[in-house]
GROMACS .gro file of C-alpha atoms in nm:
model
  384
    1MET     CA    1  -3.486  -0.952   1.502
    2SER     CA    2  -3.575  -1.146   1.185
    3LYS     CA    3  -3.756  -0.841   1.049
    4GLY     CA    4  -3.443  -0.630   1.102
    5ASN     CA    5  -3.236  -0.885   0.908
    6LYS     CA    6  -3.475  -0.867   0.612
    7ASP     CA    7  -3.441  -0.487   0.603
    8ILE     CA    8  -3.060  -0.500   0.584
    9LYS     CA    9  -2.938  -0.358   0.253
   10CYS     CA   10  -2.603  -0.285   0.089
   11SER     CA   11  -2.503   0.073   0.171
   12PHE     CA   12  -2.361   0.120  -0.179
   13CYS     CA   13  -2.603  -0.038  -0.426
   14GLY     CA   14  -2.912  -0.091  -0.209
   15SER     CA   15  -2.933  -0.466  -0.277
   16GLY     CA   16  -3.122  -0.660  -0.011
   17LYS     CA   17  -2.975  -0.955   0.179
   18GLN     CA   18  -3.183  -1.197  -0.030
   19ASP     CA   19  -3.043  -1.053  -0.356
   20THR     CA   20  -2.675  -1.111  -0.277
   21LEU     CA   21  -2.447  -1.407  -0.217
   22MET     CA   22  -2.273  -1.228   0.068
   23LEU     CA   23  -2.351  -0.914   0.269
   24ILE     CA   24  -2.063  -0.796   0.487
   25ALA     CA   25  -2.145  -0.590   0.796
   26GLY     CA   26  -1.932  -0.285   0.864
   27LEU     CA   27  -1.957  -0.059   1.169
   28ASP     CA   28  -2.255   0.146   1.051
   29ALA     CA   29  -2.303   0.000   0.704
   30HIS     CA   30  -2.314  -0.315   0.490
   31ILE     CA   31  -2.147  -0.399   0.161
   32CYS     CA   32  -2.238  -0.679  -0.083
   33ASP     CA   33  -2.025  -0.908  -0.298
   34LYS     CA   34  -2.100  -0.708  -0.618
   35CYS     CA   35  -1.985  -0.377  -0.480
   36PRO     CA   36  -1.632  -0.319  -0.617
   37ILE     CA   37  -1.815  -0.267  -0.947
   38GLU     CA   38  -2.077  -0.045  -0.780
   39ILE     CA   39  -1.807   0.172  -0.617
   40LYS     CA   40  -1.630   0.213  -0.951
   41ASP     CA   41  -1.960   0.301  -1.121
   42HIS     CA   42  -2.006   0.579  -0.867
   43LEU     CA   43  -1.654   0.708  -0.932
   44ASP     CA   44  -1.725   0.700  -1.307
   45GLN     CA   45  -2.002   0.956  -1.259
   46TYR     CA   46  -1.758   1.216  -1.126
   47VAL     CA   47  -1.412   1.118  -1.256
   48ILE     CA   48  -1.337   1.070  -1.627
   49GLY     CA   49  -1.090   0.796  -1.727
   50GLN     CA   50  -0.832   0.657  -1.482
   51ASP     CA   51  -0.999   0.312  -1.489
   52GLN     CA   52  -0.704   0.126  -1.337
   53ALA     CA   53  -0.675   0.363  -1.040
   54LYS     CA   54  -1.052   0.346  -0.985
   55LYS     CA   55  -1.047  -0.036  -0.989
   56ILE     CA   56  -0.762  -0.048  -0.737
   57LEU     CA   57  -0.936   0.200  -0.505
   58SER     CA   58  -1.269   0.017  -0.533
   59VAL     CA   59  -1.110  -0.320  -0.450
   60ALA     CA   60  -0.911  -0.166  -0.164
   61VAL     CA   61  -1.222  -0.018  -0.003
   62TYR     CA   62  -1.417  -0.342  -0.052
   63ASN     CA   63  -1.134  -0.552   0.096
   64HIS     CA   64  -1.113  -0.305   0.385
   65TYR     CA   65  -1.476  -0.383   0.473
   66LYS     CA   66  -1.408  -0.758   0.451
   67ARG     CA   67  -1.100  -0.724   0.670
   68LEU     CA   68  -1.296  -0.531   0.935
   69ASN     CA   69  -1.552  -0.811   0.947
   70GLN     CA   70  -1.297  -1.091   0.974
   71LYS     CA   71  -1.300  -1.296   1.291
   72VAL     CA   72  -0.963  -1.466   1.310
   73GLY     CA   73  -0.972  -1.822   1.447
   74LYS     CA   74  -0.680  -2.039   1.549
   75ASP     CA   75  -0.619  -2.177   1.200
   76GLU     CA   76  -0.759  -1.889   0.993
   77VAL     CA   77  -0.539  -1.670   0.772
   78GLU     CA   78  -0.531  -1.310   0.894
   79ILE     CA   79  -0.580  -1.056   0.615
   80GLU     CA   80  -0.330  -0.771   0.632
   81LYS     CA   81  -0.425  -0.424   0.519
   82SER     CA   82  -0.294  -0.306   0.183
   83ASN     CA   83  -0.215   0.065   0.200
   84ILE     CA   84  -0.208   0.240  -0.139
   85ILE     CA   85   0.009   0.505  -0.303
   86MET     CA   86  -0.123   0.691  -0.610
   87VAL     CA   87   0.121   0.864  -0.846
   88GLY     CA   88   0.019   1.105  -1.120
   89GLU     CA   89   0.071   1.451  -1.267
   90THR     CA   90  -0.100   1.752  -1.112
   91GLY     CA   91  -0.463   1.787  -1.214
   92THR     CA   92  -0.516   1.421  -1.312
   93GLY     CA   93  -0.770   1.350  -1.037
   94LYS     CA   94  -0.590   1.204  -0.732
   95THR     CA   95  -0.759   1.426  -0.474
   96LEU     CA   96  -1.089   1.417  -0.664
   97LEU     CA   97  -1.091   1.036  -0.646
   98ALA     CA   98  -1.039   1.054  -0.270
   99LYS     CA   99  -1.313   1.315  -0.221
  100THR     CA  100  -1.557   1.125  -0.442
  101ILE     CA  101  -1.504   0.793  -0.267
  102ALA     CA  102  -1.554   0.969   0.068
  103LYS     CA  103  -1.909   1.060  -0.036
  104VAL     CA  104  -2.021   0.698  -0.053
  105LEU     CA  105  -1.837   0.557   0.247
  106ASN     CA  106  -2.004   0.490   0.577
  107VAL     CA  107  -1.673   0.463   0.759
  108PRO     CA  108  -1.494   0.779   0.881
  109PHE     CA  109  -1.281   0.932   0.608
  110CYS     CA  110  -1.045   1.230   0.618
  111ILE     CA  111  -0.807   1.402   0.378
  112CYS     CA  112  -0.478   1.534   0.521
  113ASP     CA  113  -0.197   1.736   0.364
  114ALA     CA  114   0.158   1.607   0.415
  115THR     CA  115   0.317   1.948   0.345
  116VAL     CA  116   0.236   2.083   0.694
  117LEU     CA  117   0.387   1.785   0.878
  118THR     CA  118   0.723   1.803   1.055
  119GLU     CA  119   0.920   1.581   1.290
  120ALA     CA  120   0.814   1.594   1.657
  121GLY     CA  121   0.959   1.895   1.840
  122TYR     CA  122   0.983   2.127   1.538
  123VAL     CA  123   0.758   2.403   1.406
  124GLY     CA  124   0.466   2.253   1.214
  125GLU     CA  125   0.218   1.972   1.282
  126ASP     CA  126   0.307   1.633   1.425
  127VAL     CA  127   0.200   1.325   1.229
  128GLU     CA  128  -0.054   1.250   1.505
  129SER     CA  129  -0.260   1.543   1.370
  130ILE     CA  130  -0.365   1.307   1.087
  131LEU     CA  131  -0.544   1.091   1.343
  132THR     CA  132  -0.694   1.399   1.511
  133ARG     CA  133  -0.870   1.479   1.181
  134LEU     CA  134  -0.994   1.120   1.157
  135LEU     CA  135  -1.129   1.142   1.513
  136GLN     CA  136  -1.309   1.464   1.425
  137ALA     CA  137  -1.460   1.295   1.117
  138ALA     CA  138  -1.584   1.016   1.349
  139ASP     CA  139  -1.730   1.265   1.603
  140TYR     CA  140  -1.465   1.145   1.849
  141ASP     CA  141  -1.599   0.789   1.844
  142VAL     CA  142  -1.270   0.601   1.886
  143ASN     CA  143  -1.408   0.260   1.780
  144SER     CA  144  -1.543   0.412   1.461
  145ALA     CA  145  -1.221   0.606   1.388
  146GLU     CA  146  -1.015   0.289   1.429
  147ARG     CA  147  -1.195   0.141   1.125
  148GLY     CA  148  -1.165   0.449   0.905
  149ILE     CA  149  -0.977   0.548   0.592
  150VAL     CA  150  -0.718   0.828   0.567
  151TYR     CA  151  -0.603   0.995   0.245
  152ILE     CA  152  -0.261   1.167   0.277
  153ASP     CA  153  -0.219   1.418  -0.006
  154GLU     CA  154   0.107   1.565  -0.141
  155VAL     CA  155   0.310   1.277   0.002
  156ASP     CA  156   0.586   1.350  -0.252
  157LYS     CA  157   0.661   1.675  -0.066
  158ILE     CA  158   0.808   1.480   0.228
  159ALA     CA  159   1.070   1.308   0.008
  160ARG     CA  160   1.423   1.347   0.138
  161LYS     CA  161   1.629   1.603  -0.043
  162SER     CA  162   1.890   1.362  -0.181
  163ASP     CA  163   1.928   0.986  -0.231
  164ASN     CA  164   2.202   0.975   0.032
  165PRO     CA  165   2.120   0.984   0.405
  166SER     CA  166   2.118   1.350   0.508
  167ILE     CA  167   2.400   1.488   0.723
  168THR     CA  168   2.174   1.751   0.883
  169ARG     CA  169   1.826   1.669   1.012
  170ASP     CA  170   1.558   1.677   0.743
  171VAL     CA  171   1.266   1.757   0.976
  172SER     CA  172   1.000   1.810   0.707
  173GLY     CA  173   1.116   1.526   0.481
  174GLU     CA  174   1.285   1.209   0.599
  175GLY     CA  175   1.194   1.285   0.960
  176VAL     CA  176   0.823   1.285   0.873
  177GLN     CA  177   0.858   0.961   0.676
  178GLN     CA  178   1.015   0.791   0.978
  179ALA     CA  179   0.738   0.923   1.205
  180LEU     CA  180   0.473   0.783   0.967
  181LEU     CA  181   0.613   0.428   0.969
  182LYS     CA  182   0.449   0.295   1.285
  183ILE     CA  183   0.118   0.472   1.216
  184LEU     CA  184   0.095   0.316   0.868
  185GLU     CA  185   0.190  -0.030   0.990
  186GLY     CA  186  -0.034  -0.036   1.296
  187THR     CA  187   0.028   0.080   1.652
  188ILE     CA  188  -0.147   0.251   1.942
  189VAL     CA  189  -0.095   0.628   1.916
  190ASN     CA  190  -0.175   0.887   2.183
  191VAL     CA  191  -0.359   1.160   1.994
  192PRO     CA  192  -0.427   1.515   2.120
  193PRO     CA  193  -0.806   1.550   2.073
  194GLN     CA  194  -0.795   1.912   1.954
  195GLY     CA  195  -0.477   1.876   1.747
  196GLY     CA  196  -0.171   2.097   1.789
  197ARG     CA  197   0.134   2.019   1.999
  198LYS     CA  198   0.140   1.767   2.281
  199HIS     CA  199   0.206   1.893   2.632
  200PRO     CA  200   0.231   1.704   2.963
  201ASP     CA  201  -0.102   1.819   3.113
  202GLN     CA  202  -0.308   1.741   2.804
  203LYS     CA  203  -0.549   1.448   2.799
  204MET     CA  204  -0.473   1.208   2.516
  205ILE     CA  205  -0.695   0.967   2.324
  206ALA     CA  206  -0.538   0.628   2.245
  207VAL     CA  207  -0.607   0.524   1.884
  208ASN     CA  208  -0.514   0.184   1.740
  209THR     CA  209  -0.417   0.220   1.371
  210ASN     CA  210  -0.412  -0.154   1.290
  211ASN     CA  211  -0.743  -0.135   1.103
  212ILE     CA  212  -0.709   0.213   0.949
  213LEU     CA  213  -0.654   0.206   0.572
  214PHE     CA  214  -0.408   0.466   0.443
  215ILE     CA  215  -0.413   0.597   0.085
  216CYS     CA  216  -0.130   0.830  -0.018
  217GLY     CA  217  -0.114   1.047  -0.329
  218GLY     CA  218   0.139   1.277  -0.492
  219ALA     CA  219   0.248   1.429  -0.823
  220PHE     CA  220   0.615   1.319  -0.784
  221ASP     CA  221   0.723   1.587  -1.031
  222GLY     CA  222   1.040   1.476  -1.211
  223ILE     CA  223   1.005   1.103  -1.138
  224GLU     CA  224   0.955   1.045  -1.513
  225LYS     CA  225   1.329   1.107  -1.563
  226LYS     CA  226   1.416   0.841  -1.308
  227ILE     CA  227   1.174   0.595  -1.473
  228ALA     CA  228   1.322   0.675  -1.816
  229ASN     CA  229   1.679   0.622  -1.691
  230ARG     CA  230   1.586   0.285  -1.540
  231LEU     CA  231   1.409   0.168  -1.856
  232ARG     CA  232   1.699   0.282  -2.072
  233THR     CA  233   1.954   0.089  -1.866
  234GLN     CA  234   1.746  -0.225  -1.908
  235THR     CA  235   1.709  -0.192  -2.285
  236VAL     CA  236   2.061  -0.117  -2.409
  237GLY     CA  237   2.322  -0.334  -2.574
  238TYR     CA  238   2.274  -0.709  -2.581
  239LYS     CA  239   1.970  -0.701  -2.351
  240VAL     CA  240   1.744  -0.573  -2.627
  241GLU     CA  241   1.529  -0.852  -2.770
  242LYS     CA  242   1.272  -0.858  -3.046
  243ASP     CA  243   0.987  -0.931  -2.807
  244ASP     CA  244   1.070  -0.636  -2.578
  245PHE     CA  245   0.764  -0.416  -2.522
  246GLU     CA  246   0.747  -0.075  -2.682
  247ILE     CA  247   0.782   0.201  -2.422
  248ASP     CA  248   0.508   0.466  -2.413
  249LEU     CA  249   0.717   0.780  -2.374
  250LYS     CA  250   0.407   0.998  -2.329
  251ASN     CA  251   0.304   0.810  -2.016
  252LEU     CA  252   0.607   0.685  -1.823
  253TYR     CA  253   0.405   0.678  -1.498
  254LYS     CA  254   0.259   0.340  -1.599
  255TYR     CA  255   0.605   0.181  -1.555
  256ILE     CA  256   0.657   0.309  -1.199
  257THR     CA  257   0.810   0.068  -0.946
  258PRO     CA  258   0.913   0.091  -0.579
  259GLN     CA  259   1.270   0.143  -0.705
  260ASP     CA  260   1.166   0.471  -0.868
  261LEU     CA  261   0.997   0.592  -0.549
  262LYS     CA  262   1.319   0.518  -0.358
  263SER     CA  263   1.523   0.712  -0.615
  264PHE     CA  264   1.282   1.005  -0.578
  265GLY     CA  265   1.341   1.020  -0.202
  266LEU     CA  266   1.098   0.793  -0.019
  267ILE     CA  267   1.273   0.568   0.232
  268PRO     CA  268   1.248   0.189   0.171
  269GLU     CA  269   1.066   0.132   0.502
  270LEU     CA  270   0.784   0.369   0.398
  271ILE     CA  271   0.756   0.216   0.050
  272GLY     CA  272   0.726  -0.129   0.210
  273ARG     CA  273   0.425  -0.008   0.411
  274LEU     CA  274   0.254   0.114   0.091
  275PRO     CA  275   0.251  -0.215  -0.103
  276VAL     CA  276  -0.010  -0.121  -0.366
  277ILE     CA  277   0.122   0.127  -0.623
  278THR     CA  278  -0.110   0.272  -0.887
  279HIS     CA  279  -0.069   0.551  -1.141
  280LEU     CA  280  -0.298   0.808  -1.297
  281ASN     CA  281  -0.262   0.865  -1.670
  282PRO     CA  282  -0.183   1.212  -1.808
  283LEU     CA  283  -0.494   1.378  -1.949
  284ASP     CA  284  -0.513   1.395  -2.328
  285ARG     CA  285  -0.726   1.637  -2.530
  286GLU     CA  286  -1.027   1.407  -2.557
  287THR     CA  287  -1.028   1.335  -2.183
  288LEU     CA  288  -1.010   1.706  -2.096
  289LEU     CA  289  -1.302   1.774  -2.329
  290ASN     CA  290  -1.503   1.501  -2.154
  291ILE     CA  291  -1.410   1.641  -1.810
  292LEU     CA  292  -1.542   1.979  -1.919
  293THR     CA  293  -1.887   1.847  -2.010
  294GLU     CA  294  -1.964   1.489  -1.897
  295PRO     CA  295  -1.931   1.440  -1.517
  296ARG     CA  296  -2.229   1.501  -1.294
  297ASN     CA  297  -2.064   1.816  -1.156
  298SER     CA  298  -1.872   1.918  -1.471
  299LEU     CA  299  -1.749   2.276  -1.508
  300ILE     CA  300  -1.997   2.362  -1.783
  301LYS     CA  301  -2.287   2.234  -1.569
  302GLN     CA  302  -2.158   2.437  -1.273
  303TYR     CA  303  -2.152   2.761  -1.475
  304LYS     CA  304  -2.497   2.690  -1.616
  305LYS     CA  305  -2.625   2.639  -1.260
  306LEU     CA  306  -2.470   2.968  -1.145
  307PHE     CA  307  -2.643   3.160  -1.424
  308GLU     CA  308  -2.965   2.967  -1.365
  309TYR     CA  309  -2.987   3.131  -1.021
  310GLU     CA  310  -2.998   3.465  -1.205
  311ASN     CA  311  -3.270   3.331  -1.442
  312VAL     CA  312  -3.023   3.335  -1.732
  313ASN     CA  313  -3.000   3.045  -1.978
  314LEU     CA  314  -2.628   2.994  -2.049
  315GLU     CA  315  -2.504   2.804  -2.356
  316PHE     CA  316  -2.158   2.743  -2.504
  317GLU     CA  317  -2.061   2.690  -2.866
  318LYS     CA  318  -1.874   2.363  -2.921
  319GLU     CA  319  -1.575   2.559  -3.057
  320VAL     CA  320  -1.549   2.742  -2.721
  321MET     CA  321  -1.502   2.415  -2.532
  322GLU     CA  322  -1.234   2.307  -2.781
  323PHE     CA  323  -1.061   2.645  -2.735
  324ILE     CA  324  -1.063   2.601  -2.353
  325VAL     CA  325  -0.917   2.250  -2.382
  326ASP     CA  326  -0.646   2.364  -2.626
  327LYS     CA  327  -0.534   2.634  -2.383
  328ALA     CA  328  -0.536   2.388  -2.091
  329MET     CA  329  -0.315   2.152  -2.293
  330GLU     CA  330  -0.084   2.441  -2.377
  331PHE     CA  331  -0.036   2.540  -2.011
  332LYS     CA  332  -0.001   2.176  -1.892
  333LEU     CA  333  -0.215   2.234  -1.582
  334GLY     CA  334  -0.440   1.931  -1.623
  335ALA     CA  335  -0.806   1.957  -1.522
  336ARG     CA  336  -0.731   2.246  -1.284
  337GLY     CA  337  -0.632   2.458  -1.583
  338LEU     CA  338  -0.983   2.427  -1.725
  339ARG     CA  339  -1.135   2.625  -1.438
  340SER     CA  340  -0.875   2.903  -1.461
  341ILE     CA  341  -0.946   2.949  -1.831
  342CYS     CA  342  -1.325   2.934  -1.783
  343GLU     CA  343  -1.303   3.197  -1.509
  344ALA     CA  344  -1.102   3.428  -1.734
  345ILE     CA  345  -1.369   3.397  -2.006
  346MET     CA  346  -1.676   3.421  -1.780
  347ILE     CA  347  -1.570   3.680  -1.518
  348ASP     CA  348  -1.723   3.983  -1.695
  349ALA     CA  349  -2.052   3.803  -1.757
  350MET     CA  350  -2.069   3.690  -1.393
  351TYR     CA  351  -1.993   4.047  -1.282
  352GLU     CA  352  -2.265   4.208  -1.495
  353THR     CA  353  -2.542   3.944  -1.465
  354PRO     CA  354  -2.663   4.031  -1.109
  355SER     CA  355  -2.718   4.394  -1.211
  356GLY     CA  356  -2.966   4.287  -1.479
  357LYS     CA  357  -2.751   4.411  -1.770
  358THR     CA  358  -2.731   4.064  -1.923
  359ALA     CA  359  -3.003   3.920  -2.148
  360LYS     CA  360  -3.204   3.618  -2.034
  361ASP     CA  361  -3.024   3.403  -2.289
  362LEU     CA  362  -2.644   3.413  -2.306
  363LEU     CA  363  -2.452   3.230  -2.579
  364VAL     CA  364  -2.075   3.220  -2.537
  365THR     CA  365  -1.921   3.228  -2.886
  366LEU     CA  366  -1.565   3.155  -2.991
  367ASP     CA  367  -1.497   3.522  -3.071
  368TYR     CA  368  -1.628   3.627  -2.728
  369ALA     CA  369  -1.414   3.362  -2.554
  370LYS     CA  370  -1.097   3.461  -2.743
  371ASP     CA  371  -1.156   3.830  -2.675
  372LYS     CA  372  -1.203   3.781  -2.299
  373PHE     CA  373  -0.909   3.544  -2.276
  374GLU     CA  374  -0.676   3.786  -2.460
  375LYS     CA  375  -0.769   4.061  -2.214
  376SER     CA  376  -0.693   3.842  -1.912
  377ASP     CA  377  -0.359   3.787  -1.742
  378LEU     CA  378  -0.372   3.417  -1.820
  379LYS     CA  379  -0.242   3.471  -2.173
  380LYS     CA  380   0.091   3.573  -2.019
  381LEU     CA  381   0.140   3.223  -1.875
  382LYS     CA  382   0.439   3.048  -2.023
  383VAL     CA  383   0.498   2.678  -2.014
  384ALA     CA  384   0.792   2.599  -1.786
   0.00000   0.00000   0.00000
């Protein structure tokens, strides 16, 4: 037994029990007191920028492990879970953060899409299908699933259609939000093991969601106007003072509050169950250029790897990368726009390389990139 204790290491950084002040035991893993920094360091390898969002996610995951290990006594304070909502433009890295953090976790983790959810009894998936995916990620080990983490993507798509309570039933909006309330807060849910609709003869699996951490993310397109209106009403007339902060009009997401989420169409009860709000910054030119080249699985490295399988050494001129970034900025598609533009430039080379028509060394020049881009359909894209 003592030998086993000596071999216990942190699942994130590999530190032994003797090297740390505290080593917290999870279900199948351990985490040490230094690990919020270690988790963020791992995220830094794959996601450029967004330091605040990465810190909040790292702390949330670390606190989740501590909460799972807590044994509540008569006089001890019980730690409540802090569900998170991430807000940011499309292509800023919300889903990538979730996928990257899933790689290092030793608790079950699943990513669900809110757009397919509807209120019970209507066409679409019930909210219980979220827990079905978590069960599948845990190999149907209920105890393990009950300590997992769920990322709900596109949560802005279930906003109600207007700020006033709807006259007709909003089965894919407000109805879904209401159905999510108990699951987010903590309750015992009967989950169909294979997903789909419930029916009377089906065997159900009871899942307690008290210890499941929920992270929600969404683009909330148009919420900037609501933030701007709120800030403007607070800074007009006699309320303006010399020490008032200067508003960053290029990044209004940093000023987001629960009030703005309510104005967008999330019901107050749902907002109350997502107490931690974080934002992702819009990507500027320098950040996009770094995304193209720096991460461990950057686009440029991916294309080089693809050509490496064909024994072709692929290189890009620096001006080509700047051209790709300029076009991505023009189309306002964030990091996702980078891949579309790269595909347009590289498609002919990728088509001809397997046939042996391409030389063993391929240098993509600015003239080549411009020529291929002009011939593609992407040039017809117009900014909305």
